Coordinates of C-alpha atoms and ligand atoms in Angstrom, one line a residue:
M538 CA 0.0 0.0 0.0
E539 CA 1.5 3.3 -1.0
A540 CA 1.3 6.4 1.2
G541 CA -1.1 9.1 0.3
G542 CA -3.1 7.3 -2.3
I543 CA -4.9 5.0 -0.1
G544 CA -8.2 5.4 1.7
L545 CA -8.5 3.3 4.8
A546 CA -11.9 2.5 6.1
L547 CA -12.2 1.3 9.6
Q548 CA -15.2 -0.8 10.1
A549 CA -15.7 -1.7 13.7
R550 CA -18.2 -2.8 16.2
A551 CA -17.0 -1.9 19.6
A552 CA -17.0 -4.3 22.5
G553 CA -20.2 -4.7 24.2
F554 CA -22.2 -3.1 21.4
G555 CA -22.4 -6.3 19.4
S556 CA -24.6 -9.3 19.2
G557 CA -22.2 -11.9 20.7
S558 CA -20.2 -13.1 17.8
G559 CA -16.8 -12.0 19.1
R560 CA -14.3 -13.6 21.3
R561 CA -14.8 -13.5 25.1
R562 CA -12.0 -12.3 27.3
G563 CA -12.1 -11.6 30.9
G564 CA -15.9 -11.4 31.0
L565 CA -16.0 -8.7 28.3
Q566 CA -17.4 -9.0 24.9
A567 CA -14.3 -8.8 22.8
P568 CA -14.4 -6.2 20.0
T569 CA -15.0 -7.3 16.5
G570 CA -14.1 -5.2 13.5
S571 CA -12.0 -4.8 10.5
L572 CA -9.8 -2.4 8.7
R573 CA -10.6 -2.1 5.0
V574 CA -8.0 -0.9 2.6
A575 CA -9.5 0.7 -0.5
D576 CA -6.8 1.1 -3.1
P577 CA -7.8 3.4 -5.9
A578 CA -5.9 1.1 -8.3
G579 CA -8.0 -1.9 -7.4
P580 CA -10.9 -3.3 -5.5
A581 CA -11.3 -2.7 -1.8
V582 CA -9.7 -5.4 0.3
A583 CA -11.7 -6.2 3.3
V584 CA -9.8 -7.7 6.3
R585 CA -12.7 -8.7 8.6
A586 CA -12.7 -10.7 11.7
R587 CA -14.6 -13.9 11.4
G588 CA -18.2 -13.4 12.6
S589 CA -17.9 -9.6 12.7
K590 CA -20.6 -7.5 11.2
P591 CA -19.5 -4.2 9.8
V592 CA -21.5 -1.2 10.7
A593 CA -21.3 2.3 9.3
P594 CA -17.7 2.5 8.1
L595 CA -15.6 5.4 9.3
R596 CA -13.5 6.9 6.6
L597 CA -9.9 7.4 7.7
R598 CA -7.4 8.9 5.4
A599 CA -3.9 7.5 5.7
K600 CA -1.9 10.5 6.7
K601 CA 1.1 11.6 4.8
S602 CA 3.1 12.8 7.7
S603 CA 5.0 16.0 8.2
G604 CA 7.3 15.0 11.0
G605 CA 5.4 17.1 13.5
H606 CA 8.4 18.2 15.6
E607 CA 9.7 21.7 15.6
N608 CA 13.2 20.6 15.6
S609 CA 13.0 17.4 13.6
H610 CA 15.8 18.1 11.1
N611 CA 18.8 19.7 12.6
S612 CA 20.6 20.3 9.3
V613 CA 20.5 19.5 5.7
D614 CA 23.2 16.9 6.3
E615 CA 20.9 15.1 8.7
A616 CA 18.0 15.2 6.3
L617 CA 20.2 13.8 3.5
L618 CA 21.5 11.1 5.8
L619 CA 17.9 10.2 6.7
K620 CA 16.9 10.0 3.1
R621 CA 19.9 7.9 2.1
K622 CA 19.4 5.5 4.9
S623 CA 15.7 5.1 4.1
E624 CA 16.5 4.2 0.5
E625 CA 18.8 1.5 1.6
V626 CA 16.3 0.1 4.2
L627 CA 13.4 0.1 1.7
F628 CA 15.2 -2.4 -0.4
Y629 CA 15.6 -4.8 2.6
L630 CA 12.1 -4.2 4.0
N631 CA 10.3 -5.4 1.0
G632 CA 7.0 -3.8 2.1
R633 CA 7.1 -5.1 5.7
C634 CA 5.4 -2.9 8.2
I635 CA 7.3 -1.3 11.1
Y636 CA 5.8 -1.3 14.6
L637 CA 7.2 1.2 17.1
V638 CA 6.9 0.1 20.7
G639 CA 8.1 1.9 23.9
M640 CA 6.8 3.7 26.9
M641 CA 4.4 6.6 26.8
G642 CA 6.2 9.7 25.5
S643 CA 9.1 7.7 24.0
G644 CA 8.5 9.4 20.6
K645 CA 6.7 6.6 18.8
S646 CA 4.4 9.0 17.0
T647 CA 7.0 11.7 16.4
V648 CA 9.7 9.4 15.1
G649 CA 7.1 7.1 13.3
K650 CA 5.8 10.0 11.3
I651 CA 9.3 10.9 10.1
M652 CA 10.1 7.3 9.2
S653 CA 6.8 6.9 7.3
E654 CA 7.5 10.0 5.3
V655 CA 11.0 9.1 4.2
L656 CA 10.0 5.5 3.5
G657 CA 6.9 6.5 1.5
Y658 CA 4.9 4.4 4.0
S659 CA 1.6 5.3 5.6
F660 CA 1.6 6.2 9.2
F661 CA -1.0 5.0 11.8
D662 CA -1.2 5.6 15.4
S663 CA -3.0 2.6 17.0
D664 CA -4.5 4.8 19.8
K665 CA -6.3 6.9 17.1
L666 CA -7.6 3.8 15.4
V667 CA -9.0 2.5 18.7
E668 CA -10.7 5.8 19.3
Q669 CA -12.3 5.6 15.8
A670 CA -13.3 1.9 16.3
V671 CA -14.9 2.7 19.6
G672 CA -16.4 6.0 18.4
M673 CA -14.9 8.1 21.2
P674 CA -12.7 11.1 20.9
S675 CA -9.9 10.1 23.3
V676 CA -8.2 7.2 24.9
A677 CA -8.8 8.9 28.3
Q678 CA -12.5 8.8 27.7
I679 CA -12.4 5.1 26.7
F680 CA -10.7 4.3 30.0
K681 CA -13.2 6.4 31.9
V682 CA -16.4 5.3 30.3
H683 CA -15.4 1.6 29.7
S684 CA -12.2 0.3 31.2
E685 CA -8.6 -0.4 30.5
A686 CA -9.5 -4.0 29.5
F687 CA -12.0 -2.8 27.0
F688 CA -9.3 -0.5 25.5
R689 CA -6.9 -3.4 25.4
D690 CA -9.3 -5.6 23.5
N691 CA -9.9 -3.0 20.9
E692 CA -6.1 -2.3 20.7
S693 CA -5.6 -6.0 19.9
S694 CA -8.3 -5.9 17.2
V695 CA -6.7 -2.9 15.6
L696 CA -3.2 -4.6 15.6
R697 CA -4.7 -7.8 14.2
D698 CA -6.2 -5.9 11.3
L699 CA -3.1 -3.8 10.7
S700 CA -1.0 -7.0 10.6
S701 CA -2.4 -8.1 7.3
M702 CA -1.4 -4.9 5.6
R703 CA 1.9 -3.7 4.1
R704 CA 4.0 -0.5 4.0
L705 CA 2.9 0.9 7.2
V706 CA 4.7 2.5 10.1
V707 CA 2.5 2.0 13.2
A708 CA 3.0 3.8 16.5
T709 CA 1.6 1.4 19.0
G710 CA 0.2 2.4 22.4
G711 CA 2.8 2.0 25.2
G712 CA 1.0 -0.9 26.8
A713 CA 0.5 -3.0 23.6
V714 CA 3.6 -5.0 24.5
I715 CA 1.9 -6.6 27.5
R716 CA -0.4 -8.9 25.6
P717 CA 1.4 -11.9 23.9
I718 CA -1.2 -12.0 21.1
N719 CA -0.2 -8.5 20.1
W720 CA 3.4 -9.8 19.5
R721 CA 2.0 -12.4 17.1
Y722 CA 0.5 -9.6 15.1
M723 CA 3.6 -7.3 15.3
K724 CA 5.9 -10.1 14.4
K725 CA 4.4 -10.1 10.9
G726 CA 6.5 -6.9 10.5
L727 CA 9.5 -5.5 12.2
S728 CA 9.3 -4.1 15.7
V729 CA 11.4 -1.3 17.1
W730 CA 11.7 -0.4 20.7
L731 CA 12.4 3.2 21.5
D732 CA 14.3 2.9 24.7
V733 CA 14.2 6.3 26.5
P734 CA 15.4 6.9 30.1
L735 CA 12.6 7.4 32.5
D736 CA 13.9 10.8 33.5
A737 CA 13.6 12.1 29.9
L738 CA 10.2 10.5 29.5
A739 CA 8.9 12.3 32.6
R740 CA 10.3 15.6 31.4
R741 CA 8.5 15.3 28.1
I742 CA 5.3 14.2 29.7
A743 CA 5.4 17.0 32.3
K744 CA 5.8 19.5 29.4
V745 CA 2.8 18.3 27.5
G746 CA 0.6 17.3 30.4
T747 CA -1.1 14.0 31.2
A748 CA -4.7 14.6 30.2
S749 CA -4.4 12.3 27.1
R750 CA -2.6 9.6 29.0
P751 CA -5.0 8.2 31.6
L752 CA -2.4 5.9 33.3
L753 CA -0.4 8.9 34.2
D754 CA -3.2 11.4 34.9
Q755 CA -2.9 13.1 38.3
P756 CA -5.2 15.8 39.6
S757 CA -2.4 17.4 41.6
G758 CA 1.2 17.3 42.5
D759 CA 4.4 18.2 40.7
P760 CA 3.9 17.0 37.1
Y761 CA 7.5 15.8 36.7
A762 CA 7.6 13.9 40.0
M763 CA 4.2 12.3 39.4
A764 CA 5.0 11.3 35.9
F765 CA 8.4 9.9 36.9
S766 CA 6.9 7.8 39.7
K767 CA 4.1 6.4 37.6
L768 CA 6.4 5.6 34.7
S769 CA 8.8 3.8 37.0
M770 CA 6.0 1.7 38.3
L771 CA 4.8 0.8 34.8
A772 CA 8.3 0.1 33.7
Q773 CA 8.7 -2.3 36.5
Q774 CA 5.4 -4.0 35.9
R775 CA 6.2 -4.4 32.2
G776 CA 9.6 -5.9 32.9
D777 CA 11.2 -7.2 29.7
A778 CA 8.1 -6.9 27.5
Y779 CA 9.7 -4.2 25.3
A780 CA 12.8 -6.3 24.8
N781 CA 10.7 -8.7 22.6
A782 CA 11.1 -6.1 19.8
D783 CA 13.3 -7.1 16.9
V784 CA 15.5 -4.0 17.5
R785 CA 16.2 -1.8 20.4
V786 CA 17.0 1.9 19.8
S787 CA 18.6 3.2 22.9
L788 CA 18.7 7.0 23.2
E789 CA 21.6 6.7 25.7
E790 CA 23.6 4.8 23.1
I791 CA 22.9 7.4 20.4
A792 CA 24.0 10.2 22.7
C793 CA 27.1 8.3 23.6
K794 CA 27.9 7.8 19.9
Q795 CA 27.5 11.5 19.4
G796 CA 30.0 12.1 22.2
H797 CA 27.7 13.4 25.0
D798 CA 25.4 11.9 27.5
D799 CA 22.4 14.3 27.2
V800 CA 19.5 12.4 25.4
S801 CA 17.5 15.7 25.3
K802 CA 19.9 16.9 22.7
L803 CA 18.8 14.2 20.3
T804 CA 16.4 15.2 17.6
P805 CA 13.6 12.9 16.4
T806 CA 15.6 12.7 13.1
D807 CA 18.6 11.4 14.9
I808 CA 16.4 8.7 16.4
A809 CA 14.7 7.9 13.1
I810 CA 18.2 7.5 11.4
E811 CA 19.3 5.1 14.2
S812 CA 16.1 3.2 13.9
L813 CA 16.5 2.7 10.2
H814 CA 20.1 1.7 10.7
K815 CA 19.2 -0.9 13.3
I816 CA 16.3 -2.2 11.1
E817 CA 18.7 -2.6 8.2
S818 CA 21.3 -4.6 10.3
F819 CA 18.5 -6.8 11.7
V820 CA 17.0 -7.6 8.3
I821 CA 20.4 -8.3 6.7
E822 CA 21.3 -10.6 9.6
H823 CA 18.0 -12.4 9.5
T824 CA 17.5 -12.9 5.8
A825 CA 20.7 -14.8 5.4
D826 CA 18.7 -17.9 5.9
S827 CA 15.0 -17.0 5.8
S828 CA 13.6 -20.5 6.6
A829 CA 15.8 -20.5 9.8
S830 CA 14.7 -17.0 10.7
D831 CA 11.0 -17.9 10.3
A832 CA 11.5 -20.7 12.7
Q833 CA 13.4 -18.4 15.1
T834 CA 10.5 -15.9 15.0
E835 CA 8.0 -18.7 15.7
S836 CA 10.0 -19.9 18.6
Q837 CA 10.3 -16.4 19.9
I838 CA 6.5 -15.9 19.8
Q839 CA 6.1 -19.3 21.6
R840 CA 8.4 -18.0 24.3
I841 CA 6.5 -14.7 24.6
Q842 CA 3.2 -16.7 24.9
T843 CA 4.4 -18.8 27.7
L844 CA 5.9 -16.0 29.8
Ligands
ADP2045 N1 13.5 13.4 20.4 C1 12.7 14.2 21.1 N2 13.1 15.2 21.8 C2 12.3 16.0 22.5 N3 11.0 15.8 22.6 C3 10.5 14.8 21.9 C4 11.3 13.9 21.1 N4 10.5 13.0 20.6 C5 9.2 13.3 21.0 N5 9.2 14.4 21.8 C6 8.0 15.0 22.4 O1 7.6 14.1 23.4 C7 6.2 14.1 23.5 C8 5.7 12.6 23.3 O2 6.1 12.2 22.0 P1 5.2 11.2 21.2 O3 5.8 11.0 19.9 O4 3.8 11.6 21.3 O5 5.4 9.8 22.1 P2 4.6 8.5 22.1 O6 3.9 8.4 20.7 O7 5.6 7.4 22.2 O8 3.7 8.5 23.2 C9 5.7 15.0 22.4 O9 5.4 16.2 22.9 C10 6.9 15.1 21.5 O10 6.9 16.4 20.8
S3P2046 O1 1.4 2.7 28.2 C1 0.2 2.5 28.1 O2 -0.4 1.6 28.7 C2 -0.6 3.4 27.3 C3 -0.1 4.3 26.4 C4 -0.8 5.2 25.6 O3 -0.2 5.4 24.3 P1 1.1 6.3 24.1 O4 2.3 5.4 24.4 O5 1.1 6.6 22.6 O6 1.1 7.4 25.0 C5 -2.2 4.7 25.4 O7 -2.3 3.6 24.6 C6 -2.9 4.4 26.7 O8 -3.0 5.6 27.4 C7 -2.1 3.4 27.5

């Protein structure tokens, strides 16, 4: 699927609104739904969950991204480096999707948009797709009106539907890594963990506020201290879940390579370049013997399932 020229219709019936044809999980009616890719060059491809009944499709234009960060390109050199790297990586990717994982505020959306732009991929933010599927304006409201479990069910449905598509960069929600089934979907493409120190995350979150992130939302207190303490707790609960990603992009490592130790000096473009570089190395290493690497991926998924 090429960026820009694709209309994406999200047909979804949210959990609890349906007639009982979906999976059951934890006492909830699991969501059913589908993402439909309508390619102007050909017929619409419907990827529908078995038993799901589509209702009024929501039209969602795959966004051609603009980077979205004031300081995304430091210099012409950086932009050229990014472009050159993306051209190399495209060859190896062969249409596979990229899933960005990482804690809240790690830059999945910001870096993901830059990557999608240079790769000519479409960008999707899975939180936004969940909001559309459920028909609510924000994740915060979904948590409040329904529950976290309801949100997670819908998140899994969105990832399942995305997993049958190609040429996407997907910014996943920070908690998508906790469900093994989501890894089965994400392993259809390449997953990239943006590993950002908690201190930097808390500083970013304190700057933008926590209203859109219900797990961090606090009515009072010092924004940085509250964000730091909640993020630390979540990081501990999530343990090694992020490390299931195919590649890890450590901001501390990038800063170190640049000869300093201040991750706040790194631009989203620096991080996008490093992500592409790591993806390239991973793919080269794992395509040497593709049948062996398929088996490796399957055994990795089995390990995740049994954790
Ligand atoms: N490299 C960076 N340096 C400084 N701020 C950043 C960087 N990357 C992202 N941000 C900012 O941090 C906040 C969270 O970024 P976002 O991309 O929304 O994270 P996520 O999608 O992982 O939750 C945003 O305000 C964004 O502008
Ligand atoms: O870490 C998490 O559990 C969550 C992260 C959020 O996404 P971002 O990582 O994009 O903020 C969003 O999915 C929800 O608030 C839960």
